[in-house]
Amino acid sequence: MHAVESGLKVAVVEGHDIGGTCVNRGCVPSKALLAASGRVRDMKNAHHLKSIGITVSNVEFERQPIADHANQLAANIQQNLKRSLEGLGVDILIGSAKLTGPHSIKYNLPGRVDVGGEVTAKDIMLATGSVPFVPPGIPIDGKTVFTSDHALKLDWIPKWIAIIGSGYIGLEFSDVYTALGSEVTFIEAMDKLMPGFDSEIAKLAQRVLVNPRHIDWHTGVLATKVTPGVPGVKPVVIELTDVKTKEKVDEIEVDACLVATGRAPYTHGLNLGAVGVETDRRGFVPVNDKMQVLDGKGKTVPNLYCIGDANGKYMLAHAASAQGISAVENMCGREHVLDHNTVPAACFTHPEVSFVGTTEEQARETAQKNGYGDKVAVVKTSFKANSKALAEKESDGMAKMIYRKDTGDILGVHIFGLHAADLIHEASNAMATHQRVQDIKFNVHAHPTLSEVLDELFKQAHLEKVKRPDPKPAAAQKMPQEARV
């Protein structure tokens, strides 16, 4: 869409579903399941409802309508996206594509002689996305041992499900399954749950999202052998091996197993060799900061770009979109580099987790290496101090900001609590536009709103003597149209 707005003629080659993983097998349908299961959890929480004067009994749900809601949402958004592309004059070509030269591709559908062709273009952008990563020794049958692709269909609700991996995908599905009555066992290779999150945030999230629910866990182990079962008849058998000693330490039997061990780039079959390009050992296409593809010698391949999960820089849908916009800017001769450190991330559990920038551990490690270890500071606030959260009786949570007290630079912001995924953007946009603590701590937030959680963070930050920049006259703040990106 940004390419069309920039005056380029655009064609999209799609071998599966318009919208890719996010719309059809990821972000969109998973949020529908989380929305429905979250309502079930809320309605079954009699103690919480009674505290605000509501009494509900005999709360029931139907699995199929919940699954249908997710499927229909994905279908609707897919069609809306297709109509938007067609309305903009984008050509939609159906088939799997491969490079045949620096400015040409060939596309077709297996078994179809009536679909396909060859296309030439000045610029080519690879955006083939990713697929669920399945470790060796785990056979996927799609029924009792499955990936997120299968889980989103919600064909059945196991009484007991093991989830391999406690990252975004694993956490969100644990939220869905426990709300709908399943017991969950996490199998995590690292020595703690939620290893990718800030440690302090992860500890609090575990106290709220894991400990009170029907969830247990095994950490520091690998699922080295998984034997599929038969729903309602034969259990799934999972062999656990210690990560360090490589010895078998346990064997568990569950009704089902969700493999949530991340995603792998879908780059096979692109015929990258036609332009002298090789993927790395994990299958990612090498690119520079401008999203330009690099050949085997590390030199840019003219007019060839790669964005999203296929390049491995930041495997999130909105990061892919931002990379695509950046690539278009560079195609048009407007030099642009996306700062991935300012791209926010979120986990849509109940309550949510979100963050941008570095964790406290990463920030302190970097500071020590670069000689400003004593300049890193941290401020925190609790949702229990927020009037809106208290009114909702949803005050579990905290927010923290890591910053440099000598410069005011914001290094990272982490939030766990009600609507954390929506709140993070004030921080991420401040970082993206190079605003510092002293630039934003006097901003005004409506009361009572959850946004005051961030307001508290900004106002608590104590700086060494840093001169605030003089505010520019209103006229000077206006940018000419041609300078806006």
Coordinates of C-alpha atoms in Angstrom, one line a residue:
M1 CA 0.0 0.0 0.0
H2 CA 2.8 2.4 0.8
A3 CA 4.4 1.5 -2.6
V4 CA 1.2 2.5 -4.4
E5 CA 1.1 5.8 -2.4
S6 CA 4.6 6.4 -3.5
G7 CA 3.6 6.1 -7.1
L8 CA 4.9 2.6 -7.9
K9 CA 3.1 0.0 -9.9
V10 CA 2.6 -3.0 -7.7
A11 CA 1.9 -6.7 -8.1
V12 CA 1.6 -9.2 -5.2
V13 CA 2.3 -12.9 -5.8
E14 CA 0.5 -15.1 -3.3
G15 CA 0.8 -18.9 -3.1
H16 CA -1.6 -19.4 -0.3
D17 CA -3.9 -16.9 1.4
I18 CA -3.9 -13.1 1.1
G19 CA -2.7 -11.7 4.4
G20 CA -0.2 -14.5 5.1
T21 CA 0.4 -16.0 8.5
C22 CA -0.8 -13.0 10.6
V23 CA -4.3 -12.8 9.1
N24 CA -4.9 -16.5 8.5
R25 CA -2.8 -18.5 10.9
G26 CA -1.4 -16.1 13.5
C27 CA -2.2 -12.8 15.1
V28 CA -5.8 -12.4 14.0
P29 CA -7.4 -15.7 14.7
S30 CA -5.5 -16.2 17.9
K31 CA -6.8 -12.9 19.2
A32 CA -10.4 -14.1 18.4
L33 CA -9.8 -17.2 20.6
L34 CA -8.2 -15.1 23.3
A35 CA -11.2 -12.7 23.3
A36 CA -13.7 -15.4 23.6
S37 CA -11.9 -17.5 26.1
G38 CA -11.1 -14.3 28.1
R39 CA -14.8 -13.6 28.4
V40 CA -15.3 -17.2 29.6
R41 CA -12.6 -16.7 32.3
D42 CA -14.1 -13.4 33.4
M43 CA -17.7 -14.8 33.6
K44 CA -16.5 -17.8 35.6
N45 CA -14.6 -15.6 38.1
A46 CA -17.5 -15.4 40.6
H47 CA -15.3 -13.8 43.3
H48 CA -14.2 -11.0 41.0
L49 CA -17.7 -10.3 39.7
K50 CA -19.3 -10.3 43.1
S51 CA -16.7 -7.7 44.2
I52 CA -18.4 -5.3 41.8
G53 CA -21.9 -6.4 42.6
I54 CA -22.5 -8.9 39.8
T55 CA -23.7 -12.5 40.4
V56 CA -23.5 -15.0 37.6
S57 CA -24.2 -18.7 37.7
N58 CA -24.0 -21.7 35.3
V59 CA -21.6 -20.1 32.8
E60 CA -21.3 -22.3 29.8
F61 CA -19.6 -22.1 26.4
E62 CA -19.7 -24.0 23.1
R63 CA -16.4 -24.9 21.5
Q64 CA -17.5 -24.8 17.8
P65 CA -18.9 -21.2 17.8
I66 CA -15.7 -20.0 19.4
A67 CA -13.7 -21.7 16.7
D68 CA -16.1 -20.3 14.1
H69 CA -15.5 -16.8 15.4
A70 CA -11.8 -17.1 14.8
N71 CA -12.2 -18.6 11.4
Q72 CA -14.8 -16.1 10.3
L73 CA -12.7 -13.2 11.6
A74 CA -9.7 -14.4 9.5
A75 CA -11.9 -14.8 6.4
N76 CA -13.4 -11.4 6.8
I77 CA -10.1 -9.6 7.2
Q78 CA -8.6 -11.6 4.3
Q79 CA -11.4 -10.5 2.0
N80 CA -11.2 -6.9 3.2
L81 CA -7.5 -6.8 2.5
K82 CA -8.0 -8.3 -0.9
R83 CA -10.6 -5.7 -1.8
S84 CA -8.3 -2.9 -0.5
L85 CA -5.4 -4.1 -2.7
E86 CA -7.7 -4.4 -5.7
G87 CA -9.1 -1.0 -5.0
L88 CA -5.6 0.5 -5.1
G89 CA -4.9 -1.1 -8.4
V90 CA -2.5 -3.8 -7.1
D91 CA -2.3 -6.9 -9.3
I92 CA -2.8 -10.1 -7.4
L93 CA -1.0 -13.1 -9.0
I94 CA -1.8 -16.5 -7.6
G95 CA 1.0 -19.0 -7.3
S96 CA 4.3 -19.9 -5.7
A97 CA 7.1 -17.7 -7.1
K98 CA 10.8 -18.1 -7.6
L99 CA 13.5 -15.8 -8.9
T100 CA 14.7 -16.4 -12.4
G101 CA 17.0 -13.3 -12.6
P102 CA 17.7 -9.9 -10.9
H103 CA 14.5 -8.5 -12.3
S104 CA 12.3 -11.5 -13.0
I105 CA 10.2 -14.2 -11.4
K106 CA 8.3 -17.2 -12.4
Y107 CA 5.1 -18.3 -10.6
N108 CA 2.7 -21.3 -10.8
L109 CA 0.5 -23.6 -8.7
P110 CA 1.5 -27.3 -8.5
G111 CA -0.8 -29.4 -10.7
R112 CA -2.4 -26.4 -12.4
V113 CA -1.4 -25.5 -16.0
D114 CA -3.9 -22.7 -16.2
V115 CA -2.3 -20.6 -13.4
G116 CA 1.1 -19.0 -13.6
G117 CA 3.4 -17.0 -15.7
E118 CA 6.5 -14.8 -15.7
V119 CA 6.8 -11.2 -14.5
T120 CA 9.6 -8.6 -14.7
A121 CA 10.0 -5.7 -12.4
K122 CA 12.5 -3.0 -11.5
D123 CA 12.4 -3.9 -7.8
I124 CA 11.5 -7.2 -6.2
M125 CA 10.6 -7.6 -2.5
L126 CA 10.7 -11.0 -0.8
A127 CA 8.1 -11.4 2.0
T128 CA 7.5 -15.1 2.2
G129 CA 7.1 -15.2 6.0
S130 CA 7.6 -18.2 8.2
V131 CA 6.2 -21.6 9.4
P132 CA 6.1 -23.2 12.8
F133 CA 9.4 -24.6 13.8
V134 CA 9.3 -28.3 14.9
P135 CA 12.3 -29.7 16.7
P136 CA 13.7 -33.1 15.7
G137 CA 12.0 -36.1 17.2
I138 CA 8.6 -34.6 17.3
P139 CA 6.1 -36.0 14.7
I140 CA 3.2 -33.8 14.0
D141 CA -0.1 -35.6 13.4
G142 CA -2.3 -32.5 13.6
K143 CA -4.6 -34.2 16.1
T144 CA -2.8 -34.9 19.4
V145 CA 0.6 -33.4 18.5
F146 CA 0.2 -30.1 16.7
T147 CA 1.5 -26.6 16.0
S148 CA -0.2 -23.3 16.4
D149 CA -1.6 -23.7 12.8
H150 CA -3.7 -26.6 14.0
A151 CA -4.5 -25.2 17.5
L152 CA -6.1 -22.2 16.0
K153 CA -8.8 -24.4 14.5
L154 CA -9.8 -25.4 18.1
D155 CA -11.0 -28.9 16.8
W156 CA -11.1 -30.1 20.4
I157 CA -10.3 -29.1 24.0
P158 CA -7.9 -31.6 25.6
K159 CA -8.3 -32.2 29.4
W160 CA -4.5 -32.0 29.7
I161 CA -2.2 -30.5 27.2
A162 CA 1.6 -30.1 27.2
I163 CA 2.9 -26.9 25.6
I164 CA 6.5 -27.1 24.5
G165 CA 7.9 -23.5 24.8
S166 CA 6.8 -20.7 27.1
G167 CA 7.2 -17.7 24.8
Y168 CA 4.5 -15.6 23.2
I169 CA 2.7 -18.5 21.4
G170 CA 2.9 -20.9 24.4
L171 CA 1.7 -18.3 26.9
E172 CA -1.2 -17.1 24.7
F173 CA -2.4 -20.7 24.1
S174 CA -2.1 -21.5 27.8
D175 CA -4.4 -18.6 28.4
V176 CA -6.9 -20.0 26.0
Y177 CA -6.8 -23.6 27.1
T178 CA -6.9 -22.9 30.9
A179 CA -9.9 -20.5 30.4
L180 CA -11.7 -23.3 28.5
G181 CA -11.0 -25.9 31.2
S182 CA -7.7 -27.6 30.2
E183 CA -4.8 -28.3 32.5
V184 CA -1.5 -27.2 31.0
T185 CA 2.1 -28.4 31.4
F186 CA 4.9 -26.2 30.1
I187 CA 8.1 -27.8 28.8
E188 CA 10.8 -25.2 28.6
A189 CA 14.4 -25.7 27.5
M190 CA 15.7 -22.7 29.4
D191 CA 16.0 -22.7 33.2
K192 CA 13.0 -20.4 33.8
L193 CA 9.6 -19.7 32.2
M194 CA 9.3 -16.8 29.8
P195 CA 13.0 -16.5 29.2
G196 CA 12.7 -13.8 26.6
F197 CA 11.0 -11.3 28.9
D198 CA 12.5 -8.9 31.5
S199 CA 13.2 -11.1 34.5
E200 CA 11.2 -8.9 37.0
I201 CA 8.2 -8.7 34.6
A202 CA 8.4 -12.5 34.0
K203 CA 8.3 -13.3 37.7
L204 CA 5.2 -11.1 38.3
A205 CA 3.6 -12.5 35.1
Q206 CA 4.2 -16.1 36.4
R207 CA 2.6 -15.2 39.7
V208 CA -0.5 -14.1 37.9
L209 CA -0.7 -16.1 34.6
V210 CA 0.8 -19.4 35.7
N211 CA 0.8 -20.1 39.5
P212 CA -2.9 -19.6 40.2
R213 CA -4.1 -21.5 37.2
H214 CA -4.1 -25.3 36.4
I215 CA -0.5 -25.1 35.1
D216 CA 2.6 -26.9 36.0
W217 CA 6.0 -26.9 34.3
H218 CA 9.3 -28.5 33.6
T219 CA 12.3 -26.2 32.9
G220 CA 15.8 -27.0 31.7
V221 CA 14.6 -29.9 29.7
L222 CA 14.0 -30.9 26.1
A223 CA 11.1 -32.9 24.7
T224 CA 13.5 -35.3 22.9
K225 CA 10.8 -37.9 21.9
V226 CA 7.1 -37.4 21.5
T227 CA 4.7 -40.3 20.6
P228 CA 1.3 -39.2 19.3
G229 CA -1.8 -40.6 20.8
V230 CA -5.5 -41.0 19.9
P231 CA -8.0 -38.4 21.3
G232 CA -9.9 -39.9 24.2
V233 CA -8.3 -43.3 23.7
K234 CA -4.5 -43.2 23.9
P235 CA -2.3 -40.6 25.6
V236 CA 0.6 -38.7 24.1
V237 CA 3.9 -39.8 25.6
I238 CA 6.7 -37.2 26.0
E239 CA 10.2 -38.1 26.9
L240 CA 12.1 -35.3 28.8
T241 CA 15.9 -35.0 28.7
D242 CA 18.0 -32.7 30.8
V243 CA 19.5 -29.9 28.7
K244 CA 22.9 -30.0 30.5
T245 CA 23.4 -33.7 31.2
K246 CA 21.6 -35.0 28.1
E247 CA 20.1 -37.7 30.2
K248 CA 16.4 -38.8 30.3
V249 CA 14.9 -37.4 33.5
D250 CA 11.1 -37.9 33.1
E251 CA 8.3 -39.2 30.9
I252 CA 4.9 -37.7 31.0
E253 CA 1.5 -38.7 29.5
V254 CA -0.9 -36.1 28.4
D255 CA -4.0 -35.8 26.1
A256 CA -2.3 -33.5 23.6
C257 CA 0.9 -31.6 22.9
L258 CA 1.2 -28.2 21.3
V259 CA 4.7 -27.5 19.8
A260 CA 5.3 -23.7 20.4
T261 CA 9.0 -23.6 19.8
G262 CA 9.1 -20.5 17.6
R263 CA 9.0 -20.1 13.8
A264 CA 11.3 -20.9 10.9
P265 CA 11.6 -18.8 7.7
Y266 CA 9.7 -20.0 4.7
T267 CA 12.4 -19.4 2.1
H268 CA 12.8 -22.8 0.4
G269 CA 12.1 -22.8 -3.3
L270 CA 12.9 -19.1 -3.9
N271 CA 15.8 -20.0 -6.2
L272 CA 18.0 -17.5 -4.6
G273 CA 21.0 -18.9 -6.4
A274 CA 19.8 -17.3 -9.6
V275 CA 21.0 -14.0 -8.1
G276 CA 24.0 -15.3 -6.2
V277 CA 22.3 -15.4 -2.8
E278 CA 22.4 -18.1 -0.1
T279 CA 20.4 -18.3 3.1
D280 CA 22.2 -18.7 6.4
R281 CA 22.1 -22.0 8.2
R282 CA 18.7 -21.3 9.7
G283 CA 17.2 -20.4 6.3
F284 CA 17.1 -16.6 6.7
V285 CA 17.8 -14.4 3.8
P286 CA 20.7 -12.0 4.6
V287 CA 19.9 -8.3 4.4
N288 CA 21.4 -5.0 5.4
D289 CA 19.8 -2.2 7.4
K290 CA 17.9 -1.0 4.3
M291 CA 16.4 -4.4 3.8
Q292 CA 18.5 -4.9 0.7
V293 CA 19.4 -8.6 0.1
L294 CA 23.1 -9.5 0.3
D295 CA 24.9 -12.0 -1.9
G296 CA 27.4 -14.6 -0.8
K297 CA 30.2 -12.0 -0.7
G298 CA 28.2 -9.6 1.5
K299 CA 27.4 -7.2 -1.3
T300 CA 24.0 -5.8 -2.0
V301 CA 22.0 -7.4 -4.8
P302 CA 20.6 -4.4 -6.8
N303 CA 16.8 -3.9 -6.6
L304 CA 16.2 -7.0 -4.4
Y305 CA 14.8 -6.6 -0.9
C306 CA 13.6 -9.0 1.8
I307 CA 11.3 -8.2 4.7
G308 CA 9.6 -9.8 7.6
D309 CA 10.1 -13.3 9.1
A310 CA 12.1 -14.3 6.0
N311 CA 15.1 -12.1 7.1
G312 CA 14.9 -12.9 10.8
K313 CA 15.6 -9.4 12.1
Y314 CA 12.4 -9.2 14.2
M315 CA 9.7 -11.9 13.6
L316 CA 6.6 -9.8 14.3
A317 CA 3.9 -8.8 11.8
H318 CA 4.1 -5.1 12.5
A319 CA 7.9 -5.2 12.3
A320 CA 7.5 -6.8 8.8
S321 CA 5.1 -4.0 7.8
A322 CA 7.6 -1.4 9.0
Q323 CA 10.4 -3.1 7.2
G324 CA 8.3 -3.1 4.0
I325 CA 7.7 0.6 4.3
S326 CA 11.4 1.2 4.9
A327 CA 12.2 -0.9 1.8
V328 CA 9.9 1.1 -0.3
E329 CA 11.4 4.3 0.9
N330 CA 14.8 3.1 -0.2
M331 CA 13.5 1.9 -3.5
C332 CA 12.3 5.4 -4.1
G333 CA 15.6 6.9 -3.3
R334 CA 14.6 8.2 0.1
E335 CA 17.2 6.7 2.4
H336 CA 15.6 5.0 5.4
V337 CA 16.7 2.7 8.2
L338 CA 14.3 1.1 10.7
D339 CA 15.4 1.1 14.3
H340 CA 14.3 -2.3 15.4
N341 CA 15.0 -1.4 19.0
T342 CA 12.0 0.9 19.0
V343 CA 9.5 -1.7 17.6
P344 CA 7.1 -2.8 20.4
A345 CA 6.1 -6.3 21.2
A346 CA 3.1 -7.7 23.1
C347 CA 1.8 -11.0 24.5
F348 CA -2.0 -10.9 24.6
T349 CA -2.6 -12.9 27.7
H350 CA -5.1 -11.8 30.4
P351 CA -3.6 -9.5 31.6
E352 CA -1.2 -8.6 28.8
V353 CA 2.5 -8.2 28.6
S354 CA 4.3 -5.6 26.4
F355 CA 7.7 -4.1 26.0
V356 CA 10.0 -2.1 23.8
G357 CA 13.8 -1.7 23.9
T358 CA 16.1 -3.6 26.1
T359 CA 15.5 -5.5 29.3
E360 CA 17.1 -4.3 32.5
E361 CA 19.6 -7.1 32.4
Q362 CA 20.6 -6.3 28.8
A363 CA 20.8 -2.5 29.5
R364 CA 23.1 -3.0 32.5
E365 CA 25.3 -5.4 30.7
T366 CA 25.7 -3.0 27.7
A367 CA 26.3 -0.1 30.0
Q368 CA 29.1 -2.0 31.9
K369 CA 30.8 -2.9 28.6
N370 CA 30.6 0.7 27.3
G371 CA 31.7 2.5 30.5
Y372 CA 28.5 4.1 31.7
G373 CA 27.4 1.4 34.2
D374 CA 26.6 3.9 36.9
K375 CA 24.3 5.9 34.6
V376 CA 21.6 3.3 34.1
A377 CA 18.5 3.9 36.3
V378 CA 15.1 2.1 36.7
V379 CA 11.7 3.4 37.8
K380 CA 8.7 1.4 38.4
T381 CA 5.0 1.8 39.2
S382 CA 2.2 -0.5 40.1
F383 CA -1.3 -0.8 38.5
K384 CA -2.5 -0.8 42.1
A385 CA -1.8 2.9 42.1
N386 CA -4.0 3.5 39.0
S387 CA -7.6 4.7 39.6
K388 CA -8.9 3.1 36.3
A389 CA -7.4 -0.2 37.1
L390 CA -8.8 -0.1 40.6
A391 CA -12.2 0.7 39.2
E392 CA -12.0 -2.3 36.9
K393 CA -10.8 -4.4 39.8
E394 CA -7.9 -5.4 37.5
S395 CA -5.0 -3.9 39.4
D396 CA -2.5 -6.8 39.0
G397 CA 0.5 -5.5 37.2
M398 CA 3.4 -3.2 37.0
A399 CA 5.4 -1.0 34.6
K400 CA 9.1 -0.2 34.6
M401 CA 11.3 2.0 32.6
I402 CA 15.1 1.7 32.1
Y403 CA 16.8 4.9 31.2
R404 CA 20.1 6.8 31.3
K405 CA 20.0 9.4 34.1
D406 CA 22.9 11.4 32.5
T407 CA 21.2 11.9 29.1
G408 CA 17.6 11.0 29.7
D409 CA 17.6 8.4 26.9
I410 CA 14.9 5.8 27.2
L411 CA 16.5 2.3 26.9
G412 CA 13.4 0.1 27.5
V413 CA 9.9 0.1 28.9
H414 CA 8.1 -3.1 30.1
I415 CA 4.5 -3.4 31.1
F416 CA 2.4 -6.2 32.6
G417 CA -1.2 -5.4 33.3
L418 CA -4.6 -4.4 31.9
H419 CA -4.3 -3.3 28.2
A420 CA -0.5 -3.3 28.3
A421 CA -0.4 -4.0 24.6
D422 CA -2.2 -0.7 24.0
L423 CA -0.2 1.3 26.5
I424 CA 3.3 0.5 25.2
H425 CA 3.0 2.7 22.1
E426 CA 3.5 6.0 23.9
A427 CA 6.9 4.7 25.0
S428 CA 7.8 3.1 21.7
N429 CA 6.9 6.1 19.7
A430 CA 8.9 8.4 22.0
M431 CA 11.9 6.2 21.5
A432 CA 11.4 6.1 17.7
T433 CA 11.2 9.9 17.5
H434 CA 14.3 10.2 19.8
Q435 CA 12.4 11.9 22.7
R436 CA 14.0 11.7 26.1
V437 CA 12.6 11.5 29.5
Q438 CA 12.9 15.3 30.0
D439 CA 11.0 15.8 26.8
I440 CA 7.9 13.7 27.8
K441 CA 7.7 13.9 31.6
F442 CA 5.6 17.0 31.4
N443 CA 3.0 15.5 29.0
V444 CA -0.6 15.5 30.3
H445 CA -2.7 12.4 30.5
A446 CA -6.4 12.2 30.9
H447 CA -7.7 11.1 34.4
P448 CA -8.6 8.5 35.2
T449 CA -7.1 6.4 32.4
L450 CA -4.6 3.5 32.2
S451 CA -2.3 5.9 30.4
E452 CA -1.4 7.4 33.7
V453 CA 0.6 4.3 34.4
L454 CA 3.2 5.6 31.9
D455 CA 2.7 9.1 33.2
E456 CA 3.8 7.9 36.6
L457 CA 6.9 6.3 35.1
F458 CA 8.0 9.4 33.3
K459 CA 7.4 11.7 36.2
Q460 CA 9.3 9.4 38.6
A461 CA 12.5 9.5 36.5
H462 CA 15.3 11.5 38.2
L463 CA 17.9 12.9 36.0
E464 CA 21.3 14.4 36.6
K465 CA 21.4 18.0 35.5
V466 CA 20.3 17.9 31.9
K467 CA 19.2 21.0 30.1
R468 CA 15.8 20.7 28.6
P469 CA 15.6 21.8 25.0
D470 CA 13.8 25.1 24.5
P471 CA 10.4 24.5 22.9
K472 CA 10.3 25.5 19.3
P473 CA 7.7 28.0 18.0
A474 CA 4.7 26.3 16.5
A475 CA 5.6 27.5 13.0
A476 CA 9.1 25.9 13.3
Q477 CA 7.6 22.6 14.3
K478 CA 5.7 22.2 11.0
M479 CA 7.5 20.0 8.4
P480 CA 7.2 20.6 4.7
Q481 CA 5.0 17.9 3.1
E482 CA 7.9 16.5 1.0
A483 CA 10.0 16.0 4.1
R484 CA 7.4 13.7 5.8
V485 CA 7.9 10.0 5.7

